[in-house]
Coordinates of C-alpha atoms in Angstrom, one line a residue:
X1 CA -62.4 74.2 2.5
X2 CA -64.1 72.4 5.4
X3 CA -65.5 68.9 5.0
X4 CA -69.1 69.2 4.2
X5 CA -72.1 67.1 5.0
X6 CA -73.5 64.9 2.3
X7 CA -77.2 66.0 2.2
X8 CA -79.8 63.2 2.1
X9 CA -81.2 63.0 -1.3
X10 CA -84.9 62.6 -0.7
X11 CA -85.8 63.1 -4.3
X12 CA -85.5 59.4 -5.0
X13 CA -88.1 58.5 -2.4
X14 CA -90.4 61.6 -2.8
X15 CA -94.1 61.3 -2.6
X16 CA -94.7 63.8 -5.5
X17 CA -97.6 61.8 -6.9
X18 CA -99.7 63.2 -4.1
X19 CA -99.1 66.7 -5.5
X20 CA -100.3 66.2 -9.1
X21 CA -103.7 65.4 -10.5
X22 CA -102.3 64.3 -13.9
X23 CA -102.3 60.5 -13.4
X24 CA -100.5 59.8 -16.7
X25 CA -97.1 60.5 -15.1
X26 CA -97.7 60.2 -11.3
X27 CA -96.5 56.7 -10.7
X28 CA -93.0 57.4 -12.1
X29 CA -92.3 59.3 -8.8
X30 CA -92.8 56.1 -6.9
X31 CA -90.9 54.0 -9.4
X32 CA -88.0 56.3 -9.2
X33 CA -87.2 55.4 -5.6
X34 CA -85.9 52.0 -6.8
X35 CA -83.3 53.4 -9.2
X36 CA -80.5 53.5 -6.6
X37 CA -81.8 51.0 -4.2
X38 CA -83.0 53.8 -2.0
X39 CA -86.3 54.2 -0.2
X40 CA -84.7 53.7 3.2
X41 CA -87.9 55.0 4.9
X42 CA -89.7 51.8 3.8
X43 CA -87.3 49.8 5.9
X44 CA -87.6 51.7 9.1
X45 CA -90.2 49.5 10.7
X46 CA -90.4 46.7 8.1
X47 CA -89.0 43.2 7.9
X48 CA -85.5 44.6 7.4
X49 CA -85.7 46.5 10.6
X50 CA -87.2 44.3 13.3
X51 CA -85.7 46.3 16.1
X52 CA -87.0 49.7 15.0
X53 CA -83.5 51.0 14.4
X54 CA -84.8 54.4 13.2
X55 CA -86.5 55.0 16.5
X56 CA -83.5 53.7 18.4
X57 CA -81.2 56.1 16.6
X58 CA -83.5 59.0 17.4
X59 CA -83.6 58.1 21.1
X60 CA -79.8 58.0 21.2
X61 CA -79.5 61.4 19.6
X62 CA -82.1 63.0 21.9
X63 CA -80.4 61.6 25.0
X64 CA -77.1 62.9 23.7
X65 CA -78.4 66.4 23.1
X66 CA -79.7 66.5 26.7
X67 CA -76.3 65.6 28.0
X68 CA -74.6 68.2 25.8
X69 CA -77.0 70.9 27.0
X70 CA -76.7 70.0 30.7
X71 CA -75.3 72.7 33.1
X72 CA -71.6 72.2 33.6
X73 CA -69.2 72.8 36.5
X74 CA -66.8 75.7 35.8
X75 CA -63.7 73.5 35.4
X76 CA -65.5 71.3 32.8
X77 CA -66.1 74.1 30.3
X78 CA -64.1 73.8 27.1
X79 CA -63.6 71.7 24.1
X80 CA -63.1 68.0 25.0
X81 CA -60.1 67.7 22.7
X82 CA -58.3 70.1 25.1
X83 CA -57.3 72.4 22.3
X84 CA -60.2 74.8 22.5
X85 CA -60.7 74.2 18.8
X86 CA -63.6 73.3 16.6
X87 CA -64.8 69.7 16.1
X88 CA -65.0 69.9 12.4
X89 CA -62.7 68.2 10.0
X90 CA -62.2 64.4 10.3
X91 CA -64.4 64.2 13.4
X92 CA -67.4 65.7 11.7
X93 CA -67.5 63.2 8.8
X94 CA -68.6 60.1 10.7
X95 CA -71.4 62.0 12.4
X96 CA -72.6 63.4 9.2
X97 CA -72.5 60.0 7.6
X98 CA -74.6 58.7 10.5
X99 CA -77.3 61.4 9.9
X100 CA -77.2 62.8 6.4
X101 CA -75.9 59.6 4.8
X102 CA -78.7 57.4 6.3
X103 CA -81.3 58.2 3.7
X104 CA -78.8 57.7 0.9
X105 CA -77.1 54.5 1.9
X106 CA -79.9 52.7 3.8
X107 CA -79.4 49.3 5.4
X108 CA -79.5 48.6 9.1
X109 CA -76.0 47.3 9.4
X110 CA -74.5 50.5 7.9
X111 CA -76.7 52.7 10.1
X112 CA -75.8 50.8 13.2
X113 CA -72.1 51.1 12.4
X114 CA -72.4 54.9 11.8
X115 CA -74.4 55.4 14.9
X116 CA -71.7 53.9 17.0
X117 CA -69.4 56.7 15.9
X118 CA -72.1 59.3 16.3
X119 CA -73.2 58.2 19.8
X120 CA -69.6 57.9 21.0
X121 CA -69.0 61.5 19.8
X122 CA -72.2 62.7 21.5
X123 CA -71.0 61.1 24.8
X124 CA -67.7 63.0 24.5
X125 CA -69.4 66.4 24.1
X126 CA -71.0 66.7 27.5
X127 CA -71.8 69.9 29.4
X128 CA -70.9 72.4 26.7
X129 CA -74.1 74.5 26.5
X130 CA -77.0 74.9 24.1
X131 CA -75.1 77.1 21.6
X132 CA -71.8 75.2 21.6
X133 CA -70.7 73.9 18.2
X134 CA -70.9 70.3 19.4
X135 CA -74.5 70.7 20.6
X136 CA -75.5 72.3 17.3
X137 CA -73.8 69.6 15.3
X138 CA -75.6 66.9 17.3
X139 CA -78.9 68.6 16.7
X140 CA -78.3 68.8 13.0
X141 CA -77.5 65.1 13.1
X142 CA -80.8 64.5 14.8
X143 CA -82.6 66.3 11.9
X144 CA -81.0 63.7 9.5
X145 CA -82.3 60.9 11.7
X146 CA -85.8 62.4 11.8
X147 CA -85.8 62.7 8.0
X148 CA -84.7 59.0 7.8
X149 CA -87.7 58.1 10.0
X150 CA -90.0 60.1 7.6
X151 CA -90.9 62.5 10.5
X152 CA -90.9 65.5 8.3
X153 CA -93.0 67.8 10.4
X154 CA -90.7 67.3 13.4
X155 CA -87.7 67.7 11.2
X156 CA -89.1 70.9 9.8
X157 CA -89.7 72.3 13.2
X158 CA -86.1 71.5 14.3
X159 CA -84.7 73.1 11.1
X160 CA -86.7 76.3 11.7
X161 CA -85.4 76.4 15.3
X162 CA -81.8 75.6 14.5
X163 CA -81.2 77.7 11.4
X164 CA -81.1 81.0 13.4
X165 CA -78.8 79.5 16.0
X166 CA -76.5 78.0 13.4
X167 CA -76.4 81.3 11.5
X168 CA -75.5 83.3 14.6
X169 CA -73.0 80.9 16.1
X170 CA -71.4 79.2 13.1
X171 CA -72.2 81.8 10.4
X172 CA -74.6 81.9 7.4
X173 CA -72.1 80.2 5.0
X174 CA -71.1 77.4 7.4
X175 CA -71.5 73.9 5.9
X176 CA -73.9 72.7 8.5
X177 CA -76.0 75.8 8.2
X178 CA -76.3 75.4 4.5
X179 CA -77.1 71.7 4.9
X180 CA -79.9 72.4 7.4
X181 CA -81.4 75.0 5.1
X182 CA -81.5 72.5 2.3
X183 CA -83.0 69.9 4.6
X184 CA -85.7 72.4 5.4
X185 CA -86.6 72.7 1.7
X186 CA -86.8 68.9 1.4
X187 CA -89.0 68.6 4.4
X188 CA -91.4 71.3 3.1
X189 CA -91.6 69.4 -0.2
X190 CA -92.5 66.1 1.5
X191 CA -95.2 68.1 3.5
X192 CA -96.7 69.5 0.3
X193 CA -95.5 73.0 1.1
X194 CA -93.9 73.4 -2.3
X195 CA -94.4 77.2 -2.6
X196 CA -92.4 77.8 0.5
X197 CA -89.9 75.1 -0.5
X198 CA -89.4 77.0 -3.8
X199 CA -88.9 80.3 -2.0
X200 CA -86.4 78.8 0.4
X201 CA -84.5 77.0 -2.4
X202 CA -84.3 80.3 -4.5
X203 CA -82.7 82.0 -1.4
X204 CA -80.4 79.1 -0.8
X205 CA -79.0 78.7 -4.3
X206 CA -76.9 81.9 -4.4
X207 CA -75.4 81.1 -1.0
X208 CA -74.4 77.6 -2.2
X209 CA -73.0 79.0 -5.4
X210 CA -70.9 81.5 -3.4
X211 CA -69.8 78.9 -0.8
X212 CA -69.0 76.0 -3.1
X213 CA -69.3 77.1 -6.8
X214 CA -71.9 76.9 -9.5
X215 CA -71.0 73.4 -10.5
X216 CA -70.5 71.9 -7.0
X217 CA -72.7 68.8 -6.4
X218 CA -74.5 70.5 -3.5
X219 CA -75.4 73.5 -5.7
X220 CA -76.6 71.2 -8.5
X221 CA -78.7 69.1 -6.1
X222 CA -80.4 72.3 -4.9
X223 CA -81.2 73.2 -8.5
X224 CA -82.6 69.7 -9.1
X225 CA -84.7 70.2 -5.9
X226 CA -86.0 73.5 -7.2
X227 CA -87.2 71.7 -10.4
X228 CA -89.1 69.2 -8.3
X229 CA -90.7 72.0 -6.3
X230 CA -91.8 73.8 -9.5
X231 CA -93.1 70.6 -11.1
X232 CA -95.1 69.8 -7.9
X233 CA -96.8 73.2 -8.4
X234 CA -97.5 72.5 -12.1
X235 CA -95.0 75.2 -13.1
X236 CA -93.9 72.9 -15.9
X237 CA -92.6 75.5 -18.3
X238 CA -90.2 77.0 -15.6
X239 CA -89.2 73.4 -14.7
X240 CA -88.5 72.6 -18.3
X241 CA -86.3 75.6 -18.8
X242 CA -84.2 74.7 -15.7
X243 CA -83.9 71.1 -16.8
X244 CA -82.6 72.2 -20.2
X245 CA -79.8 74.2 -18.5
X246 CA -79.1 71.7 -15.7
X247 CA -78.7 68.5 -17.6
X248 CA -75.7 69.5 -19.7
X249 CA -73.9 70.6 -16.5
X250 CA -74.8 67.4 -14.6
X251 CA -73.6 65.4 -17.6
X252 CA -70.3 67.2 -17.5
X253 CA -69.8 67.1 -13.7
X254 CA -71.2 63.7 -12.9
X255 CA -71.1 61.8 -16.2
X256 CA -73.7 60.7 -18.7
X257 CA -74.5 57.5 -16.8
X258 CA -74.5 58.8 -13.3
X259 CA -77.8 58.1 -11.5
X260 CA -78.2 61.8 -10.7
X261 CA -77.9 62.7 -14.4
X262 CA -80.3 59.9 -15.4
X263 CA -82.8 61.0 -12.8
X264 CA -82.8 64.5 -14.1
X265 CA -83.2 63.3 -17.7
X266 CA -86.2 61.2 -16.6
X267 CA -87.7 64.3 -15.0
X268 CA -87.1 66.2 -18.2
X269 CA -88.9 63.6 -20.3
X270 CA -91.8 63.5 -17.8
X271 CA -92.1 67.3 -18.0
X272 CA -92.1 67.2 -21.8
X273 CA -94.8 64.5 -21.6
X274 CA -96.9 66.7 -19.3
X275 CA -96.5 69.6 -21.7
X276 CA -97.7 67.4 -24.5
X277 CA -94.5 67.8 -26.4
X278 CA -94.8 64.3 -27.7
X279 CA -92.0 64.0 -30.2
X280 CA -89.4 65.6 -28.0
X281 CA -90.6 63.5 -25.0
X282 CA -90.3 60.3 -27.0
X283 CA -86.8 61.3 -28.1
X284 CA -85.7 61.8 -24.5
X285 CA -87.4 58.6 -23.3
X286 CA -85.6 56.6 -26.1
X287 CA -82.3 58.2 -25.3
X288 CA -82.4 57.6 -21.5
X289 CA -84.0 54.1 -21.6
X290 CA -80.9 52.2 -22.7
X291 CA -78.8 54.0 -20.2
X292 CA -81.2 53.1 -17.4
X293 CA -81.2 49.5 -18.6
X294 CA -77.5 49.4 -18.4
X295 CA -77.0 51.3 -15.1
X296 CA -80.2 50.3 -13.2
X297 CA -81.0 47.0 -14.8
X298 CA -83.5 45.8 -17.4
X299 CA -86.1 44.8 -14.8
X300 CA -85.6 47.7 -12.4
X301 CA -89.0 49.3 -11.8
X302 CA -87.8 52.7 -13.0
X303 CA -86.6 51.2 -16.2
X304 CA -89.9 49.3 -16.7
X305 CA -91.9 52.4 -16.0
X306 CA -89.9 54.3 -18.7
X307 CA -90.8 51.5 -21.2
X308 CA -94.5 51.9 -20.3
X309 CA -94.3 55.7 -20.7
X310 CA -92.6 55.3 -24.1
X311 CA -95.3 53.0 -25.3
X312 CA -98.1 55.3 -24.1
X313 CA -96.5 58.3 -25.8
X314 CA -96.3 56.3 -29.0
X315 CA -100.1 55.8 -28.7
X316 CA -100.5 59.5 -28.3
X317 CA -98.8 60.0 -31.6
X318 CA -101.2 57.5 -33.3
X319 CA -98.5 54.8 -33.9
X320 CA -100.6 51.9 -32.5
X321 CA -98.7 49.1 -34.2
X322 CA -95.4 50.2 -32.7
X323 CA -97.1 50.7 -29.3
X324 CA -98.8 47.3 -29.4
X325 CA -95.5 45.5 -30.0
X326 CA -93.8 47.4 -27.1
X327 CA -96.7 46.7 -24.7
X328 CA -97.0 43.0 -25.7
X329 CA -93.3 42.5 -24.8
X330 CA -93.6 44.6 -21.6
X331 CA -96.7 43.0 -20.1
X332 CA -95.3 39.7 -19.0
X333 CA -92.3 41.4 -17.4
X334 CA -94.5 43.7 -15.5
X335 CA -96.6 40.8 -14.3
X336 CA -93.5 39.1 -13.0
X337 CA -91.9 42.1 -11.4
X338 CA -94.9 44.0 -10.1
X339 CA -97.5 41.2 -9.9
X340 CA -100.5 40.5 -12.2
X341 CA -102.9 42.7 -10.3
X342 CA -100.6 45.6 -9.6
X343 CA -101.9 49.0 -10.9
X344 CA -98.9 49.3 -13.2
X345 CA -99.5 46.0 -14.8
X346 CA -103.2 46.7 -15.1
X347 CA -102.3 50.1 -16.7
X348 CA -100.1 48.3 -19.2
X349 CA -103.0 46.0 -20.0
X350 CA -105.4 48.9 -20.6
X351 CA -102.8 50.6 -22.9
X352 CA -102.4 47.3 -24.8
X353 CA -106.2 47.1 -25.3
X354 CA -106.2 50.7 -26.5
X355 CA -103.4 50.0 -29.0
X356 CA -105.1 47.0 -30.6
X357 CA -108.6 48.4 -30.5

């Protein structure tokens, strides 16, 4: 099968806490962005990106698309490789790494290296027309860049415009077409349009299953996305059911200590917590916490947040002595990692006071 793009996994950096009024679990969404060293969006214009590399990448892609769509002399029409063939295969992978891989890998040096490949490829695809494969591929790469820049509204508009073209020219089951459809669902999620994101994901899942198989990573990622969309709409019982069916598959496909599996288990624990299934939620927190300590690190923010959630759910079950011991050990670590006046540290202090009261 053709080489497929690696979709940007925005779940790690999602802003889901804006969706939910239940503050008891909201901050875990922000903490989860640290589990894989993700959160590339935070670096776009920060100290790690003094040159505004995200905007530079976007400018390069826009210039390239203009060149690709420019009117061409008759003798210049044709594929630049001289074979009249498609530019998929090995030539597609560096360009997808430049776009889709940006959000996953982060780091200006990596991005700059990938963009060299991508921009060189754009320069080679001149005067081919608006519906040429190379033009469409370049536009899909730009969507990846816009997502990296956290320009979700603009990326959404490009997805909506490009999907019909991709479907007509490349086919509905083409790898790029499927990737853009998933990118649309993620943009909708980031724009708080979770009902539409859910609808689009439900339509996409059968096509991913048909194209790649039920246990392919892309199919499993779309299922995980759907759980996020349901949870954001407070459809926790539906999300719980999907988690129960997805986690065993991810454990088998990715492994018990893979970060995707761990993220899904944290989501499951959080949903159980929200549904006030205290005992089962505590069991899941206790099961996933040592795995996160080993894989992510004992002082990773996601790991520390799990410890806080475990302590709070212990209080919910009226085991104050156990909770007080957990919080007493956790508080100085939070103060060191988060800061003494951070909201997470203050929340831990409040829980500690409740436990000893």
